[in-house]
Tab-separated table of C-alpha atoms in Angstrom:
chain	number	residue	atom	x	y	z
A	30	MET	CA	-0.014	-0.231	-0.270
A	31	ALA	CA	1.174	3.871	-0.273
A	32	GLY	CA	0.139	6.893	0.109
A	33	ALA	CA	2.105	10.443	-0.192
A	34	PHE	CA	5.818	11.107	-0.347
A	35	PRO	CA	7.069	12.418	3.365
A	36	ALA	CA	9.107	15.440	4.047
A	37	PRO	CA	11.354	14.450	7.857
A	38	SER	CA	13.974	16.499	8.579
A	39	ALA	CA	16.265	13.844	7.193
A	40	ALA	CA	18.367	14.990	4.681
A	41	PRO	CA	16.950	15.136	1.019
A	42	LYS	CA	18.832	11.551	0.126
A	43	GLU	CA	17.254	10.090	3.529
A	44	ARG	CA	13.723	10.985	2.312
A	45	LEU	CA	12.559	7.873	-0.135
A	46	ARG	CA	14.255	5.866	3.392
A	47	ALA	CA	11.093	6.904	6.214
A	48	TYR	CA	9.043	7.898	3.495
A	49	ALA	CA	9.622	2.572	2.757
A	50	SER	CA	9.458	2.884	6.375
A	51	TRP	CA	6.079	3.905	5.856
A	52	CYS	CA	4.984	2.074	2.860
A	53	ASN	CA	5.765	-0.764	0.657
A	54	ALA	CA	5.556	0.941	-3.132
A	55	VAL	CA	5.526	3.913	-4.411
A	56	GLU	CA	4.681	5.958	-7.777
A	57	GLY	CA	7.781	7.670	-9.073
A	58	ASN	CA	5.805	10.341	-11.321
A	59	THR	CA	8.444	13.106	-11.542
A	60	THR	CA	10.006	10.013	-14.256
A	61	PHE	CA	6.700	11.511	-16.436
A	62	TYR	CA	8.939	15.199	-16.281
A	63	ALA	CA	12.178	14.070	-17.191
A	64	THR	CA	14.931	10.774	-17.511
A	65	PRO	CA	16.015	10.164	-14.016
A	66	ALA	CA	18.976	10.779	-13.463
A	67	ARG	CA	21.043	7.393	-12.859
A	68	SER	CA	22.865	8.966	-9.792
A	69	ALA	CA	19.414	9.637	-8.680
A	70	VAL	CA	17.149	6.049	-9.418
A	71	GLU	CA	21.352	4.669	-7.943
A	72	SER	CA	20.634	6.397	-4.135
A	73	TRP	CA	16.605	5.608	-4.862
A	74	ALA	CA	18.071	1.727	-4.847
A	75	ALA	CA	19.908	2.235	-1.463
A	76	GLN	CA	17.648	3.615	-0.183
A	77	THR	CA	14.854	0.860	-0.084
A	78	SER	CA	14.377	-3.373	0.995
A	79	PRO	CA	14.541	-5.176	-2.361
A	80	ASP	CA	11.237	-6.423	-2.227
A	81	PHE	CA	9.610	-2.312	-1.859
A	82	ARG	CA	7.522	-1.418	-4.536
A	83	PHE	CA	8.117	0.963	-7.024
A	84	VAL	CA	6.013	1.328	-10.116
A	85	VAL	CA	7.188	4.148	-12.805
A	86	LYS	CA	5.904	6.112	-15.008
A	87	LEU	CA	7.570	6.495	-18.537
A	88	PRO	CA	8.143	10.747	-19.677
A	89	LYS	CA	5.068	12.081	-21.353
A	90	THR	CA	7.908	12.302	-24.104
A	91	VAL	CA	7.884	9.054	-24.959
A	92	THR	CA	3.067	9.237	-23.734
A	93	HIS	CA	1.953	12.067	-24.978
A	94	GLU	CA	4.501	14.000	-27.290
A	95	HIS	CA	5.676	11.017	-29.103
A	96	ARG	CA	2.029	9.316	-28.522
A	97	LEU	CA	4.299	5.736	-28.439
A	98	THR	CA	5.762	6.262	-31.709
A	99	GLY	CA	8.739	6.373	-32.920
A	100	ALA	CA	10.121	7.757	-29.727
A	101	ASP	CA	12.689	3.972	-29.482
A	102	GLU	CA	15.781	6.349	-28.536
A	103	GLU	CA	13.864	7.858	-25.772
A	104	VAL	CA	12.049	4.315	-24.098
A	105	ARG	CA	16.218	2.779	-24.065
A	106	SER	CA	17.351	5.949	-22.457
A	107	PHE	CA	14.779	5.483	-20.095
A	108	LEU	CA	15.218	1.765	-19.210
A	109	GLU	CA	18.758	2.323	-18.959
A	110	ALA	CA	18.170	4.375	-16.234
A	111	VAL	CA	15.600	2.272	-14.233
A	112	GLU	CA	18.518	-0.380	-14.261
A	113	PRO	CA	20.044	0.140	-10.721
A	114	LEU	CA	16.438	0.116	-9.572
A	115	GLY	CA	16.677	-3.448	-10.253
A	116	PRO	CA	13.650	-5.835	-8.753
A	117	ARG	CA	12.141	-2.769	-6.869
A	118	VAL	CA	10.104	-2.008	-10.644
A	119	HIS	CA	7.248	-3.644	-10.036
A	120	ALA	CA	5.723	-2.709	-13.236
A	121	LEU	CA	6.760	0.205	-15.445
A	122	TRP	CA	2.759	2.430	-15.569
A	123	VAL	CA	2.268	4.246	-19.409
A	124	GLN	CA	-0.338	6.655	-19.077
A	125	LEU	CA	-1.819	7.670	-21.757
A	126	PRO	CA	-3.503	10.663	-22.514
A	127	GLY	CA	-7.338	11.744	-22.838
A	128	SER	CA	-7.335	12.041	-26.070
A	129	PHE	CA	-5.635	8.094	-27.016
A	130	GLY	CA	-8.038	6.644	-27.723
A	131	PRO	CA	-10.031	3.032	-29.142
A	132	ASN	CA	-8.282	4.227	-32.777
A	133	ASP	CA	-4.880	4.369	-31.041
A	134	VAL	CA	-4.375	0.565	-29.895
A	135	GLY	CA	-2.905	-0.577	-32.457
A	136	ALA	CA	-0.502	1.821	-32.121
A	137	LEU	CA	0.523	0.824	-27.779
A	138	ALA	CA	0.369	-3.265	-28.688
A	139	ALA	CA	2.334	-1.868	-31.351
A	140	PHE	CA	4.581	-0.051	-28.548
A	141	LEU	CA	3.824	-2.730	-25.647
A	142	ARG	CA	5.591	-5.863	-28.897
A	143	ARG	CA	8.745	-3.787	-29.123
A	144	LEU	CA	9.549	-3.747	-25.223
A	145	PRO	CA	12.388	-6.019	-23.590
A	146	ARG	CA	10.104	-8.744	-21.313
A	147	SER	CA	12.596	-7.996	-18.502
A	148	HIS	CA	10.161	-5.672	-17.193
A	149	ARG	CA	6.141	-5.783	-16.167
A	150	TYR	CA	4.076	-3.140	-17.408
A	151	ALA	CA	0.595	-1.605	-16.184
A	152	VAL	CA	-1.139	1.087	-19.289
A	153	GLU	CA	-3.366	3.542	-17.941
A	154	VAL	CA	-6.096	4.968	-20.231
A	155	ARG	CA	-8.838	7.763	-19.408
A	156	HIS	CA	-10.222	7.141	-22.706
A	157	ARG	CA	-14.516	7.417	-21.876
A	158	ALA	CA	-14.573	5.069	-24.901
A	159	PHE	CA	-12.752	1.714	-23.536
A	160	PHE	CA	-14.976	2.275	-19.847
A	161	GLU	CA	-18.653	2.937	-21.979
A	162	ASP	CA	-17.892	0.814	-25.493
A	163	ALA	CA	-17.803	-2.615	-24.447
A	164	ARG	CA	-16.515	-3.350	-28.181
A	165	SER	CA	-13.574	-0.178	-27.421
A	166	GLU	CA	-12.965	-2.332	-23.857
A	167	ARG	CA	-12.838	-6.152	-25.813
A	168	LEU	CA	-9.965	-4.434	-27.365
A	169	LEU	CA	-7.868	-3.412	-24.918
A	170	GLU	CA	-7.949	-5.718	-22.661
A	171	ARG	CA	-6.915	-8.453	-25.890
A	172	VAL	CA	-4.108	-5.610	-26.443
A	173	LEU	CA	-2.810	-5.477	-22.963
A	174	GLY	CA	-3.770	-9.550	-22.090
A	175	ASP	CA	-1.423	-10.351	-25.363
A	176	ALA	CA	1.091	-9.146	-23.815
A	177	GLY	CA	1.070	-9.696	-20.108
A	178	ALA	CA	-0.286	-5.698	-19.143
A	179	GLU	CA	-1.803	-4.896	-16.046
A	180	TRP	CA	-4.796	-2.240	-16.845
A	181	VAL	CA	-4.884	0.545	-13.895
A	182	PRO	CA	-7.569	1.542	-13.234
A	183	PHE	CA	-7.729	5.340	-11.774
A	184	ASP	CA	-11.234	5.711	-9.319
A	185	THR	CA	-12.173	9.501	-9.427
A	186	VAL	CA	-16.220	8.345	-8.321
A	187	THR	CA	-16.006	9.583	-4.546
A	188	LEU	CA	-13.828	13.188	-5.343
A	189	PHE	CA	-16.702	14.017	-8.086
A	190	GLN	CA	-19.648	12.593	-5.892
A	191	SER	CA	-20.216	16.190	-4.819
A	192	PRO	CA	-19.388	19.571	-5.085
A	193	PRO	CA	-15.927	20.706	-3.430
A	194	SER	CA	-15.400	22.034	-0.496
A	195	THR	CA	-12.076	22.596	-0.484
A	196	ASP	CA	-9.029	24.761	-3.004
A	197	ALA	CA	-7.375	21.414	-4.348
A	198	GLU	CA	-10.592	19.601	-4.977
A	199	ARG	CA	-11.830	22.513	-6.844
A	200	ASP	CA	-8.391	21.833	-8.376
A	201	ALA	CA	-8.383	18.038	-8.542
A	202	TRP	CA	-11.557	18.254	-9.830
A	203	MET	CA	-10.326	20.628	-13.263
A	204	LYS	CA	-6.890	18.718	-13.637
A	205	LYS	CA	-8.669	13.996	-13.230
A	206	PRO	CA	-10.714	11.936	-15.629
A	207	ARG	CA	-13.966	11.418	-14.542
A	208	VAL	CA	-14.551	7.587	-15.554
A	209	PRO	CA	-16.049	4.934	-14.737
A	210	ARG	CA	-15.010	2.767	-11.943
A	211	ARG	CA	-13.308	-0.649	-13.180
A	212	SER	CA	-12.152	-3.029	-11.623
A	213	SER	CA	-11.144	-6.597	-12.574
A	214	ALA	CA	-7.912	-7.443	-13.038
A	215	LEU	CA	-6.231	-8.830	-15.855
A	216	THR	CA	-2.828	-10.437	-14.608
A	217	GLY	CA	-1.298	-11.388	-10.913
A	218	ARG	CA	-0.050	-8.329	-10.297
A	219	PRO	CA	-3.081	-5.074	-10.023
A	220	ILE	CA	-2.454	-2.250	-9.650
A	221	VAL	CA	-4.482	1.150	-8.119
A	222	ARG	CA	-5.490	4.309	-7.861
A	223	TYR	CA	-7.527	5.423	-5.861
A	224	LEU	CA	-8.393	9.273	-5.434
A	225	GLY	CA	-10.757	10.785	-2.474
A	226	ARG	CA	-11.927	13.572	-0.216
A	227	ASP	CA	-9.762	15.687	1.825
A	228	ASP	CA	-12.286	14.549	4.622
A	229	VAL	CA	-10.868	11.483	5.743
A	230	GLU	CA	-14.340	9.784	6.761
A	231	ARG	CA	-15.395	10.508	3.203
A	232	THR	CA	-12.303	9.293	1.620
A	233	VAL	CA	-12.534	5.779	4.145
A	234	GLU	CA	-15.652	5.474	2.862
A	235	GLY	CA	-15.385	5.817	-0.570
A	236	TRP	CA	-12.968	2.695	-1.167
A	237	GLY	CA	-15.042	-0.124	0.588
A	238	HIS	CA	-15.118	-1.151	-3.502
A	239	TRP	CA	-11.538	-1.811	-3.118
A	240	VAL	CA	-11.158	-3.537	0.076
A	241	GLY	CA	-13.718	-6.102	-1.043
A	242	ALA	CA	-11.808	-6.480	-4.587
A	243	VAL	CA	-8.023	-6.385	-2.931
A	244	ALA	CA	-9.036	-9.385	-0.316
A	245	GLU	CA	-10.562	-11.408	-3.247
A	246	TRP	CA	-7.824	-10.486	-5.311
A	247	LEU	CA	-5.033	-11.159	-2.225
A	248	ARG	CA	-7.387	-14.850	-1.981
A	249	GLU	CA	-7.301	-16.268	-5.931
A	250	GLY	CA	-2.955	-15.595	-5.217
A	251	ARG	CA	-2.612	-12.179	-6.766
A	252	SER	CA	-0.007	-9.256	-5.382
A	253	PRO	CA	-2.087	-6.212	-5.328
A	254	THR	CA	-0.695	-2.669	-5.456
A	255	VAL	CA	-2.624	0.273	-4.159
A	256	PHE	CA	-1.985	4.099	-4.213
A	257	VAL	CA	-4.469	6.050	-1.934
A	258	HIS	CA	-4.249	9.702	-3.250
A	259	THR	CA	-5.918	12.697	-1.845
A	260	PRO	CA	-6.237	16.476	-3.488
A	261	ASP	CA	-3.738	17.737	-0.769
A	262	ASN	CA	-2.461	14.205	0.066
A	263	ALA	CA	-2.209	16.333	3.498
A	264	GLU	CA	-3.110	12.304	4.922
A	265	ALA	CA	-2.317	10.095	2.695
A	266	LEU	CA	0.847	7.915	4.573
A	267	ALA	CA	-2.159	7.220	7.339
A	268	LEU	CA	-5.209	6.685	5.175
A	269	ALA	CA	-2.970	4.350	3.072
A	270	ARG	CA	-2.379	1.880	5.992
A	271	ARG	CA	-5.618	2.705	7.650
A	272	PHE	CA	-6.442	0.592	3.206
A	273	HIS	CA	-4.160	-2.015	4.589
A	274	ASP	CA	-5.237	-2.414	8.215
A	275	GLU	CA	-9.208	-3.066	6.984
A	276	VAL	CA	-7.689	-5.713	3.942
A	277	ARG	CA	-5.807	-7.523	7.030
A	278	ALA	CA	-9.044	-7.223	8.727
A	279	ARG	CA	-10.853	-9.264	6.646
A	280	VAL	CA	-7.226	-11.667	5.122
A	281	PRO	CA	-5.615	-12.252	7.688
A	282	GLY	CA	-2.811	-13.993	6.323
A	283	VAL	CA	-1.027	-10.572	4.234
A	284	ASP	CA	1.664	-9.150	6.187
A	285	PRO	CA	1.991	-6.390	8.218
A	286	LEU	CA	3.616	-3.157	7.234
A	287	PRO	CA	6.604	-1.352	8.937
A	288	GLU	CA	6.689	1.132	11.573
A	289	PRO	CA	6.993	3.791	10.770
A	290	VAL	CA	9.102	6.899	11.162
A	291	PRO	CA	7.804	10.039	12.310
A	292	ALA	CA	7.647	12.072	8.933
A	293	GLU	CA	6.439	16.349	8.505
A	294	PRO	CA	3.607	16.744	5.843
A	295	PRO	CA	3.929	15.054	2.470
A	296	ALA	CA	6.332	16.976	-1.002
A	297	LEU	CA	7.253	15.531	-3.894
A	298	PHE	CA	9.280	12.346	-4.711
């Protein structure tokens, strides 16, 4: 389970180590904006155990600018940069723009075929047709299934249930995708992104579906990863641990999370 990244009083190069004492997975969002320096990735590896999970987003030059076509050199550079993470790379995350629709699935299929089999891949789509048109949904599932890739749902249903009440929620309303909830796993390693509200109890109330789904996946022998967000992410770490505890209450065999070190309000990784 994972939440936002903490900014403790430790030096910046120790912040990930502090985060890893709270949660056992992290979204690599900053890689969307630029391929990281190899030295930075080596530091991430040094601060985490080999079983810690990184879900690392491909750069936007690949997914949004090239739209998966003609970006082989950018992909090669990215794969070389994240190599020091080794087994910590749980999946490479292909987040596609809302304009990437059913007519673009051929480009996705060709892209996934070119990727090395040494990594697992997870794809997030935001075009409504994939959620509302059965034929488009089946097409995408077939392409992902052929590549052994997972479909990452970004669940914003709770966010959009009622009008925003904070500045962060208003900003999220403008920027986040409004698509139906999807909870079908394609692989043994499903990944979920859940966005709640800045009100803790509303966030907890909204994730009930996922507690049940994750518990069922675990009983089936799958190994899910869940990322918990709120618009301001102020309580995301504590919420992630609370979600984990709710799942453990249903599936007692799940290992507890580590005991956290004290952390100040979250900042970006």
